[in-house]
Amino acid sequence: MRTYLTNSAVSSITAFLGFRAPRMLFILLLVTEITVACLAQKPVSIPEDIEWTWEVRPPHPNPQLPNVLLLGDSISRNYFPQATKDLAGIANVYLMASSTSVGDPRLPHQIAEFAALEKVRFRVVHFNNGMHGWGYSEAQYQAAFRSFLNTVRDLVGKHGTLIWATITPVRPDSSNSATNPRIEQRNAIALSVVNAAGITVDDQHALMMQHRDLYEDSIHFNPAGAIIQGDQAAATIRHALRLISQNE
């Protein structure tokens, strides 16, 4: 979208600015064009063929235990059972998994609706996003990531802790447009933000690069792989809970 000035408008501006007119007029036009372009680029939803959400809550949460949330997609959903098993007696573990990607304006609303439904404050949120939404460029992913992080931060308040889980690698035959170069770009974008914010990282990508013989399909890992992932996620969460307890 471009904005044009009429000849009469240009003449009036030139007369007003005097001898600095050419340079100042160029700056004015450039700023106007950038402003209009930014306003025009509103986030849009780019749906996949199948859109889904998957939410799990403990059947009988113990009010004496802290609440923990795994927020992610089908990868998080796969290792959620093992993480829950490892954290038994330590935390009430919840799951919100979704195909909605960073960059999609629906995602913050989905997270807020989940929080309103559960009505609990999470002490730890272990979060990931990036295996879906390949219709969004990495520039769009980057532009929306800080807003996503702010939404996630609202789930824990002042006294909670966030843990970012890196996006796991895929096989070369992945059919959903996911590629390892793009995953690496998204991981780099996310890490630049979370590291600057002092957020703990659960490097699931590095972990599963060591277990590429455990794929169940081109994206997901088999039960043995899910156990390995869940064990690492739970260990990272236990460490975060210990630090919170020490600082109280």
XYZ file of N, CA and C in Angstrom:
744
model
N 0.854 -1.195 0.000
C 0.000 0.000 0.000
C 0.883 1.235 0.000
N 0.655 2.154 -0.944
C 1.461 3.373 -1.051
C 0.575 4.611 -0.905
N 1.164 5.681 -0.420
C 0.461 6.954 -0.287
C 1.111 7.976 -1.208
N 0.304 8.664 -2.013
C 0.824 9.642 -2.963
C 0.327 11.042 -2.598
N 1.163 12.046 -2.829
C 0.785 13.437 -2.618
C 0.512 14.085 -3.966
N -0.464 14.987 -3.999
C -0.773 15.702 -5.234
C 0.308 16.720 -5.528
N 0.343 17.190 -6.782
C 1.341 18.197 -7.170
C 1.198 19.467 -6.344
N -0.028 19.877 -6.094
C -0.246 21.103 -5.320
C 0.251 20.941 -3.894
N 0.047 19.725 -3.328
C 0.523 19.475 -1.971
C 2.033 19.510 -1.922
N 2.673 18.908 -2.927
C 4.125 18.918 -2.988
C 4.651 20.343 -3.091
N 3.991 21.172 -3.935
C 4.419 22.566 -4.102
C 4.293 23.328 -2.796
N 3.212 23.104 -2.071
C 3.004 23.807 -0.806
C 4.063 23.415 0.221
N 4.360 22.109 0.287
C 5.366 21.645 1.237
C 6.733 22.187 0.871
N 7.037 22.219 -0.454
C 8.317 22.722 -0.918
C 8.494 24.188 -0.549
N 7.444 24.996 -0.750
C 7.508 26.413 -0.434
C 7.700 26.627 1.062
N 7.053 25.787 1.852
C 7.155 25.925 3.300
C 8.549 25.550 3.814
N 9.121 24.492 3.266
C 10.403 24.002 3.756
C 11.594 24.779 3.218
N 11.400 25.482 2.104
C 12.472 26.299 1.552
C 13.582 25.473 0.945
N 14.846 25.924 1.201
C 15.965 25.301 0.508
C 16.186 23.853 0.957
N 15.646 23.434 2.129
C 15.812 22.060 2.575
C 14.710 21.148 2.050
N 13.903 21.658 1.163
C 12.712 20.948 0.719
C 12.993 19.576 0.126
N 13.918 19.404 -0.804
C 14.089 18.076 -1.416
C 14.381 16.992 -0.385
N 15.318 17.277 0.506
C 15.682 16.268 1.504
C 14.541 16.027 2.490
N 13.935 17.094 2.989
C 12.863 16.950 3.965
C 11.643 16.286 3.353
N 11.375 16.597 2.095
C 10.225 16.001 1.427
C 10.434 14.499 1.259
N 11.656 14.103 0.947
C 11.961 12.680 0.810
C 11.725 11.950 2.133
N 12.184 12.569 3.238
C 12.009 11.957 4.552
C 10.531 11.844 4.902
N 9.780 12.902 4.598
C 8.347 12.907 4.879
C 7.642 11.786 4.134
N 7.947 11.659 2.848
C 7.319 10.609 2.040
C 7.699 9.225 2.557
N 8.967 9.053 2.934
C 9.429 7.755 3.410
C 8.739 7.371 4.709
N 8.666 8.311 5.651
C 8.013 8.031 6.926
C 6.543 7.715 6.727
N 5.886 8.456 5.841
C 4.464 8.215 5.568
C 4.246 6.818 5.018
N 5.101 6.434 4.070
C 4.948 5.125 3.451
C 5.186 4.006 4.453
N 6.209 4.146 5.297
C 6.496 3.124 6.294
C 5.354 3.002 7.290
N 4.817 4.142 7.723
C 3.730 4.140 8.699
C 2.495 3.463 8.142
N 2.137 3.800 6.927
C 0.953 3.212 6.304
C 1.155 1.716 6.100
N 2.353 1.315 5.692
C 2.623 -0.101 5.467
C 2.511 -0.888 6.763
N 3.025 -0.340 7.858
C 2.967 -1.023 9.153
C 1.530 -1.180 9.624
N 0.753 -0.136 9.442
C -0.643 -0.203 9.845
C -1.422 -1.212 9.020
N -1.008 -1.391 7.769
C -1.727 -2.300 6.876
C -1.418 -3.755 7.155
N -0.281 -4.062 7.791
C 0.142 -5.436 8.004
C -0.400 -5.970 9.325
N -1.685 -6.202 9.389
C -2.304 -6.756 10.571
C -2.144 -8.281 10.553
N -1.976 -8.892 11.729
C -1.867 -10.354 11.771
C -3.117 -11.019 11.226
N -2.922 -12.088 10.482
C -4.041 -12.829 9.919
C -3.878 -14.306 10.247
N -4.986 -15.027 10.310
C -4.954 -16.461 10.518
C -4.704 -17.167 9.198
N -3.766 -18.103 9.211
C -3.500 -18.946 8.044
C -3.774 -20.378 8.493
N -5.011 -20.840 8.387
C -5.360 -22.156 8.943
C -4.744 -23.303 8.151
N -4.473 -24.383 8.878
C -4.029 -25.621 8.245
C -5.244 -26.453 7.863
N -5.026 -27.558 7.174
C -6.149 -28.404 6.752
C -6.926 -28.923 7.951
N -6.208 -29.229 9.022
C -6.840 -29.684 10.266
C -6.348 -28.800 11.397
N -7.268 -28.163 12.096
C -6.941 -27.341 13.253
C -7.474 -28.041 14.499
N -6.705 -28.002 15.582
C -7.124 -28.730 16.775
C -6.537 -28.101 18.034
N -7.172 -28.384 19.150
C -6.629 -28.104 20.476
C -6.859 -29.337 21.340
N -6.004 -29.536 22.327
C -6.069 -30.720 23.189
C -5.693 -30.269 24.594
N -6.640 -30.362 25.505
C -6.417 -29.884 26.863
C -6.625 -31.020 27.853
N -5.706 -31.147 28.790
C -5.790 -32.191 29.815
C -5.552 -31.556 31.174
N -6.369 -31.913 32.138
C -6.202 -31.429 33.501
C -6.191 -32.634 34.451
N -5.496 -32.544 35.560
C -5.481 -33.670 36.502
C -6.882 -33.923 37.048
N -7.284 -35.189 37.162
C -8.650 -35.473 37.634
C -8.886 -35.029 39.067
N -7.846 -35.115 39.910
C -7.992 -34.722 41.311
C -6.754 -33.929 41.730
N -6.658 -32.662 41.324
C -5.470 -31.884 41.673
C -5.327 -31.721 43.183
N -4.097 -31.850 43.642
C -3.797 -31.705 45.068
C -3.556 -30.233 45.366
N -4.388 -29.624 46.187
C -4.223 -28.185 46.454
C -2.913 -27.851 47.172
N -2.244 -28.865 47.726
C -0.975 -28.629 48.411
C 0.216 -28.608 47.451
N -0.017 -28.980 46.201
C 1.070 -29.059 45.220
C 1.016 -27.888 44.242
N 2.150 -27.486 43.721
C 2.150 -26.428 42.701
C 1.549 -26.928 41.392
N 1.032 -25.998 40.616
C 0.457 -26.321 39.310
C 1.474 -26.035 38.213
N 1.584 -26.977 37.291
C 2.534 -26.886 36.185
C 1.776 -27.072 34.878
N 2.149 -26.300 33.872
C 1.503 -26.398 32.562
C 2.530 -26.725 31.492
N 2.211 -27.719 30.666
C 2.930 -27.948 29.425
C 2.096 -27.318 28.313
N 2.654 -26.325 27.659
C 1.966 -25.579 26.604
C 2.719 -25.812 25.296
N 2.074 -26.438 24.336
C 2.787 -26.732 23.100
C 1.890 -27.279 22.022
N 2.369 -28.334 21.365
C 1.634 -28.943 20.251
C 1.641 -30.455 20.436
N 1.584 -31.222 19.336
C 1.514 -32.671 19.460
C 2.812 -33.276 19.987
N 3.931 -32.574 19.848
C 5.179 -33.057 20.424
C 5.080 -33.029 21.950
N 4.621 -31.898 22.489
C 4.413 -31.793 23.942
C 3.377 -32.806 24.409
N 2.333 -32.974 23.614
C 1.283 -33.930 23.977
C 1.841 -35.347 24.064
N 2.797 -35.676 23.203
C 3.370 -37.021 23.212
C 4.161 -37.305 24.483
N 4.909 -36.291 24.978
C 5.707 -36.575 26.175
C 5.025 -36.138 27.469
N 3.845 -35.577 27.375
C 3.080 -35.189 28.555
C 2.840 -36.359 29.523
N 2.446 -37.556 29.051
C 2.220 -38.653 30.009
C 3.465 -39.003 30.827
N 4.640 -39.023 30.187
C 5.853 -39.350 30.925
C 6.221 -38.240 31.903
N 6.076 -36.987 31.473
C 6.363 -35.874 32.380
C 5.423 -35.909 33.580
N 4.157 -36.226 33.340
C 3.182 -36.329 34.432
C 3.575 -37.440 35.400
N 3.989 -38.574 34.854
C 4.420 -39.699 35.696
C 5.620 -39.305 36.549
N 6.592 -38.637 35.936
C 7.805 -38.247 36.665
C 7.521 -37.222 37.760
N 6.470 -36.406 37.566
C 6.165 -35.337 38.512
C 5.065 -35.714 39.498
N 4.681 -36.986 39.515
C 3.650 -37.448 40.453
C 4.088 -37.168 41.886
N 3.190 -36.562 42.658
C 3.495 -36.200 44.030
C 4.318 -34.944 44.175
N 4.698 -34.353 43.053
C 5.505 -33.129 43.056
C 4.704 -31.940 42.547
N 3.853 -32.181 41.533
C 3.084 -31.085 40.931
C 1.820 -31.623 40.284
N 0.831 -30.756 40.192
C -0.346 -31.018 39.367
C -0.006 -30.586 37.944
N -0.052 -31.518 36.991
C 0.430 -31.224 35.647
C -0.750 -31.096 34.683
N -0.802 -29.966 33.995
C -1.834 -29.671 33.007
C -1.195 -29.643 31.614
N -2.046 -29.782 30.602
C -1.574 -29.706 29.211
C -2.523 -28.852 28.388
N -1.941 -27.942 27.618
C -2.678 -27.291 26.538
C -1.837 -27.420 25.277
N -2.316 -28.259 24.351
C -1.631 -28.461 23.072
C -2.533 -27.952 21.953
N -1.934 -27.343 20.947
C -2.716 -26.720 19.888
C -1.915 -26.691 18.595
N -2.638 -26.686 17.480
C -1.991 -26.540 16.169
C -1.827 -25.075 15.789
N -2.302 -24.159 16.621
C -2.235 -22.736 16.305
C -0.816 -22.214 16.511
N -0.333 -21.467 15.537
C 1.074 -21.046 15.534
C 1.261 -19.623 16.034
N 2.467 -19.374 16.544
C 2.891 -17.994 16.754
C 2.733 -17.247 15.427
N 2.117 -16.078 15.485
C 1.796 -15.323 14.282
C 0.319 -15.323 13.991
N -0.390 -16.340 14.510
C -1.839 -16.427 14.330
C -2.512 -15.642 15.454
N -3.339 -14.660 15.143
C -3.965 -13.845 16.202
C -4.905 -14.633 17.098
N -5.261 -15.854 16.718
C -6.130 -16.664 17.576
C -5.400 -17.202 18.792
N -4.073 -17.379 18.693
C -3.336 -18.077 19.750
C -3.439 -17.391 21.114
N -3.203 -16.078 21.228
C -3.338 -15.450 22.555
C -4.726 -15.632 23.158
N -5.753 -15.588 22.312
C -7.127 -15.763 22.807
C -7.340 -17.187 23.307
N -6.791 -18.170 22.591
C -6.932 -19.563 23.028
C -6.274 -19.780 24.384
N -5.084 -19.209 24.553
C -4.372 -19.363 25.826
C -5.138 -18.678 26.952
N -5.654 -17.481 26.691
C -6.417 -16.755 27.705
C -7.697 -17.505 28.081
N -8.361 -18.096 27.101
C -9.576 -18.866 27.376
C -9.263 -20.099 28.224
N -8.142 -20.744 27.916
C -7.729 -21.901 28.711
C -7.485 -21.497 30.161
N -6.768 -20.395 30.360
C -6.478 -19.921 31.710
C -7.762 -19.578 32.467
N -8.706 -18.944 31.766
C -9.976 -18.581 32.406
C -10.768 -19.820 32.792
N -10.682 -20.857 31.970
C -11.409 -22.091 32.251
C -10.816 -22.821 33.455
N -9.483 -22.872 33.524
C -8.836 -23.640 34.593
C -8.871 -22.911 35.934
N -8.777 -21.589 35.891
C -8.839 -20.787 37.120
C -7.753 -21.186 38.133
N -6.546 -21.457 37.639
C -5.428 -21.749 38.534
C -4.240 -20.893 38.106
N -3.346 -20.648 39.055
C -2.106 -19.943 38.766
C -0.999 -20.980 38.655
N -0.286 -20.944 37.567
C 0.772 -21.920 37.351
C 2.092 -21.412 37.919
N 2.793 -22.289 38.636
C 4.103 -21.926 39.145
C 5.162 -22.076 38.060
N 4.953 -23.044 37.166
C 5.870 -23.249 36.049
C 5.066 -23.488 34.782
N 5.452 -22.802 33.714
C 4.909 -23.082 32.381
C 6.064 -23.476 31.477
N 6.001 -24.706 31.008
C 6.991 -25.269 30.075
C 6.355 -25.125 28.700
N 6.901 -24.250 27.852
C 6.178 -23.890 26.639
C 7.016 -24.026 25.372
N 6.305 -24.255 24.276
C 6.932 -24.424 22.966
C 5.912 -24.078 21.897
N 6.394 -23.552 20.781
C 5.530 -23.317 19.624
C 6.430 -23.130 18.407
N 6.072 -23.774 17.293
C 6.870 -23.595 16.084
C 6.811 -24.738 15.097
N 6.178 -25.862 15.475
C 6.107 -27.000 14.566
C 4.930 -26.891 13.597
N 4.066 -25.912 13.826
C 2.944 -25.658 12.918
C 3.094 -24.248 12.347
N 2.140 -23.864 11.504
C 2.133 -22.508 10.978
C 3.211 -22.249 9.945
N 3.434 -23.211 9.049
C 4.484 -23.017 8.040
C 4.055 -22.078 6.937
N 2.795 -21.639 6.981
C 2.355 -20.588 6.064
C 2.862 -19.217 6.488
N 3.349 -19.110 7.728
C 3.938 -17.873 8.217
C 5.443 -17.892 7.956
N 5.962 -16.778 7.522
C 7.403 -16.666 7.321
C 8.101 -16.582 8.671
N 9.413 -16.761 8.663
C 10.160 -16.608 9.901
C 10.143 -15.150 10.360
N 10.033 -14.212 9.426
C 9.908 -12.803 9.812
C 8.606 -12.575 10.574
N 7.525 -13.209 10.147
C 6.251 -13.088 10.858
C 6.322 -13.784 12.218
N 6.987 -14.916 12.265
C 7.177 -15.635 13.534
C 7.938 -14.751 14.512
N 8.983 -14.114 14.028
C 9.784 -13.237 14.882
C 8.975 -12.042 15.363
N 8.194 -11.446 14.462
C 7.419 -10.258 14.818
C 6.385 -10.553 15.901
N 5.883 -11.790 15.936
C 4.813 -12.133 16.874
C 5.318 -12.821 18.138
N 6.597 -13.183 18.188
C 7.052 -14.027 19.298
C 7.003 -13.295 20.638
N 7.383 -12.028 20.680
C 7.362 -11.306 21.959
C 5.952 -11.198 22.517
N 4.977 -10.981 21.644
C 3.589 -10.926 22.096
C 3.149 -12.277 22.653
N 3.553 -13.345 21.980
C 3.277 -14.703 22.476
C 3.896 -14.902 23.855
N 5.130 -14.480 24.012
C 5.810 -14.618 25.301
C 5.082 -13.845 26.395
N 4.608 -12.659 26.092
C 3.873 -11.868 27.088
C 2.586 -12.579 27.513
N 1.914 -13.213 26.559
C 0.701 -13.959 26.876
C 1.010 -15.125 27.795
N 2.090 -15.841 27.502
C 2.488 -16.971 28.343
C 2.898 -16.485 29.725
N 3.601 -15.361 29.784
C 4.054 -14.827 31.070
C 2.876 -14.517 31.993
N 1.746 -14.121 31.421
C 0.567 -13.816 32.235
C 0.049 -15.047 32.982
N 0.418 -16.247 32.528
C -0.068 -17.470 33.164
C 0.613 -17.733 34.503
N 1.790 -17.165 34.712
C 2.539 -17.453 35.942
C 2.591 -16.270 36.911
N 2.315 -15.077 36.435
C 2.379 -13.927 37.321
C 3.807 -13.607 37.747
N 3.954 -12.902 38.854
C 5.264 -12.430 39.297
C 6.133 -13.521 39.910
N 5.524 -14.554 40.455
C 6.292 -15.522 41.245
C 6.441 -16.874 40.554
N 6.084 -16.947 39.299
C 6.217 -18.194 38.564
C 7.442 -18.189 37.666
N 7.660 -19.302 36.990
C 8.828 -19.483 36.143
C 8.416 -20.029 34.785
N 9.086 -19.533 33.744
C 8.878 -20.035 32.391
C 10.057 -20.890 31.966
N 9.758 -21.917 31.160
C 10.788 -22.768 30.557
C 10.458 -22.894 29.072
N 11.374 -22.454 28.221
C 11.176 -22.587 26.777
C 11.762 -23.918 26.308
N 10.955 -24.713 25.602
C 11.414 -25.966 25.019
C 11.666 -25.745 23.526
N 12.865 -26.019 23.081
C 13.198 -25.782 21.678
C 12.438 -26.745 20.764
N 12.274 -26.324 19.520
C 11.536 -27.099 18.516
C 12.393 -28.269 18.072
N 11.805 -29.448 18.031
C 12.555 -30.660 17.724
C 12.768 -30.829 16.220
N 13.809 -31.577 15.831
C 14.097 -31.790 14.407
C 13.081 -32.722 13.763
N 13.021 -32.682 12.443
C 12.143 -33.567 11.678
C 12.975 -34.400 10.715
N 12.364 -35.420 10.185
C 13.034 -36.217 9.157
C 12.995 -35.468 7.827
N 13.905 -35.758 6.921
C 13.918 -35.057 5.626
C 12.654 -35.267 4.801
N 11.908 -36.351 5.065
C 10.704 -36.632 4.282
C 9.448 -36.015 4.891
N 9.607 -35.072 5.803
C 8.443 -34.423 6.407
C 7.554 -33.819 5.329
N 6.251 -34.030 5.469
C 5.310 -33.627 4.417
C 4.470 -32.411 4.772
N 4.715 -31.775 5.925
C 3.865 -30.648 6.328
C 4.572 -29.300 6.138
N 5.583 -29.269 5.270
C 6.377 -28.067 4.976
C 7.415 -27.764 6.038
N 7.478 -28.580 7.090
C 8.519 -28.394 8.094
C 9.851 -28.873 7.532
N 10.868 -28.065 7.697
C 12.221 -28.447 7.300
C 13.171 -28.086 8.432
N 14.256 -28.797 8.539
C 15.202 -28.504 9.609
C 15.834 -27.116 9.505
N 16.156 -26.611 8.299
C 16.653 -25.235 8.241
C 15.661 -24.215 8.794
N 14.380 -24.389 8.505
C 13.382 -23.458 9.030
C 13.222 -23.628 10.537
N 13.276 -24.866 11.024
C 13.200 -25.108 12.464
C 14.367 -24.443 13.170
N 15.546 -24.555 12.586
C 16.723 -23.924 13.189
C 16.585 -22.408 13.218
N 15.983 -21.832 12.183
C 15.761 -20.386 12.182
C 14.789 -19.990 13.287
N 13.704 -20.739 13.416
C 12.726 -20.417 14.459
C 13.318 -20.600 15.852
N 14.112 -21.643 16.031
C 14.772 -21.819 17.324
C 15.698 -20.644 17.635
N 16.427 -20.184 16.632
C 17.333 -19.052 16.846
C 16.553 -17.797 17.213
N 15.419 -17.566 16.557
C 14.580 -16.409 16.860
C 14.093 -16.477 18.308
N 13.550 -17.626 18.689
C 13.022 -17.780 20.043
C 14.123 -17.654 21.089
N 15.263 -18.278 20.834
C 16.349 -18.244 21.810
C 16.883 -16.834 22.019
N 16.900 -16.034 20.966
C 17.384 -14.665 21.127
C 16.509 -13.880 22.083
N 15.219 -14.209 22.115
C 14.281 -13.504 22.996
C 14.313 -14.080 24.406
N 14.215 -15.397 24.518
C 14.124 -15.999 25.850
C 15.455 -15.891 26.606
N 16.567 -15.978 25.901
C 17.854 -15.815 26.581
C 18.005 -14.397 27.130
N 17.584 -13.415 26.340
C 17.653 -12.031 26.800
C 16.763 -11.795 28.010
N 15.668 -12.565 28.100
C 14.738 -12.422 29.225
C 15.129 -13.278 30.416
N 16.213 -14.039 30.301
C 16.650 -14.876 31.413
C 15.778 -16.093 31.650
N 15.115 -16.579 30.603
C 14.210 -17.725 30.723
C 14.988 -19.023 30.533
N 14.710 -19.995 31.386
C 15.359 -21.302 31.300
C 15.003 -21.987 29.985
N 15.958 -22.728 29.423
C 15.743 -23.432 28.157
C 15.855 -24.934 28.382
N 14.851 -25.661 27.936
C 14.890 -27.124 27.848
C 15.200 -27.447 26.393
N 16.425 -27.819 26.106
C 16.845 -27.994 24.711
C 16.423 -29.366 24.195
N 15.144 -29.458 23.867
C 14.605 -30.693 23.305
C 15.176 -30.973 21.912
N 15.546 -29.918 21.196
C 16.121 -30.106 19.860
C 17.450 -30.839 19.955
N 18.339 -30.355 20.807
C 19.641 -31.011 20.968
C 19.472 -32.436 21.477
N 18.512 -32.626 22.406
C 18.259 -33.957 22.955
C 17.891 -34.947 21.860
N 16.934 -34.569 21.005
C 16.422 -35.523 20.026
C 17.297 -35.617 18.781
N 18.221 -34.694 18.617
C 19.222 -34.871 17.569
C 20.080 -36.105 17.861
N 20.122 -36.514 19.122
C 20.878 -37.703 19.506
C 20.061 -38.985 19.375
N 18.781 -38.853 19.042
C 17.889 -40.024 19.000
C 17.071 -40.036 17.707
N 17.720 -39.806 16.594
C 16.998 -39.721 15.329
C 16.618 -41.087 14.791
N 16.968 -42.125 15.528
C 16.521 -43.476 15.193
C 15.181 -43.803 15.844
N 14.610 -42.849 16.586
C 13.384 -43.114 17.345
C 12.155 -42.420 16.777
N 12.192 -42.042 15.503
C 11.008 -41.431 14.902
C 9.886 -42.457 14.744
N 8.673 -42.002 15.031
C 7.478 -42.807 14.759
C 6.934 -42.478 13.369
N 7.042 -41.219 13.001
C 6.725 -40.755 11.656
C 7.744 -39.667 11.325
N 7.457 -38.849 10.342
C 8.466 -37.870 9.934
C 8.623 -36.704 10.910
N 7.719 -36.586 11.884
C 7.738 -35.461 12.831
C 7.819 -35.927 14.274
N 7.022 -36.934 14.633
C 6.881 -37.353 16.021
C 7.806 -38.523 16.351
N 8.113 -38.623 17.641
C 8.959 -39.711 18.111
C 8.104 -40.831 18.700
N 8.654 -42.035 18.670
C 7.916 -43.203 19.155
C 7.859 -43.193 20.680
N 7.171 -44.168 21.292
C 7.054 -44.152 22.759
C 8.380 -44.083 23.498
N 9.406 -44.747 22.983
C 10.712 -44.672 23.640
C 11.259 -43.250 23.582
N 11.073 -42.588 22.441
C 11.513 -41.202 22.311
C 10.721 -40.272 23.205
N 9.412 -40.515 23.300
C 8.562 -39.674 24.148
C 8.960 -39.792 25.612
N 9.392 -40.974 26.041
C 9.848 -41.150 27.425
C 11.104 -40.321 27.669
N 12.029 -40.353 26.718
C 13.259 -39.567 26.854
C 12.932 -38.079 26.946
N 12.022 -37.621 26.094
C 11.634 -36.210 26.107
C 10.939 -35.847 27.411
N 9.997 -36.686 27.841
C 9.265 -36.402 29.068
C 10.158 -36.377 30.288
N 11.152 -37.279 30.312
C 12.089 -37.295 31.437
C 12.872 -35.983 31.522
N 13.328 -35.487 30.358
C 14.096 -34.240 30.388
C 13.211 -33.060 30.758
N 11.994 -33.019 30.211
C 11.076 -31.931 30.551
C 10.791 -31.924 32.042
N 10.524 -33.096 32.605
C 10.215 -33.189 34.033
C 11.408 -32.787 34.889
N 12.606 -33.185 34.482
C 13.803 -32.818 35.246
C 13.990 -31.306 35.255
N 13.737 -30.663 34.114
C 13.863 -29.206 34.037
C 12.817 -28.532 34.924
N 11.615 -29.076 34.932
C 10.533 -28.519 35.754
C 10.833 -28.712 37.245
N 11.322 -29.893 37.622
C 11.671 -30.126 39.035
C 12.728 -29.130 39.507
N 13.723 -28.895 38.668
C 14.771 -27.939 39.029
C 14.178 -26.542 39.218
N 13.273 -26.139 38.332
C 12.639 -24.820 38.448
C 11.828 -24.717 39.732
N 11.111 -25.781 40.074
C 10.315 -25.761 41.302
C 11.197 -25.673 42.538
N 12.354 -26.344 42.518
C 13.282 -26.255 43.653
C 13.795 -24.828 43.826
N 14.110 -24.169 42.708
C 14.590 -22.795 42.796
C 13.516 -21.863 43.341
N 12.282 -22.073 42.907
C 11.176 -21.249 43.410
C 11.044 -21.444 44.907
N 11.104 -22.706 45.362
C 10.961 -23.014 46.789
C 12.087 -22.383 47.610
N 13.297 -22.398 47.073
C 14.432 -21.819 47.790
C 14.335 -20.306 47.940
N 13.653 -19.678 46.979
C 13.578 -18.210 46.984
C 12.363 -17.700 47.744
N 11.523 -18.573 48.224
C 10.315 -18.138 48.949
C 10.626 -17.866 50.417
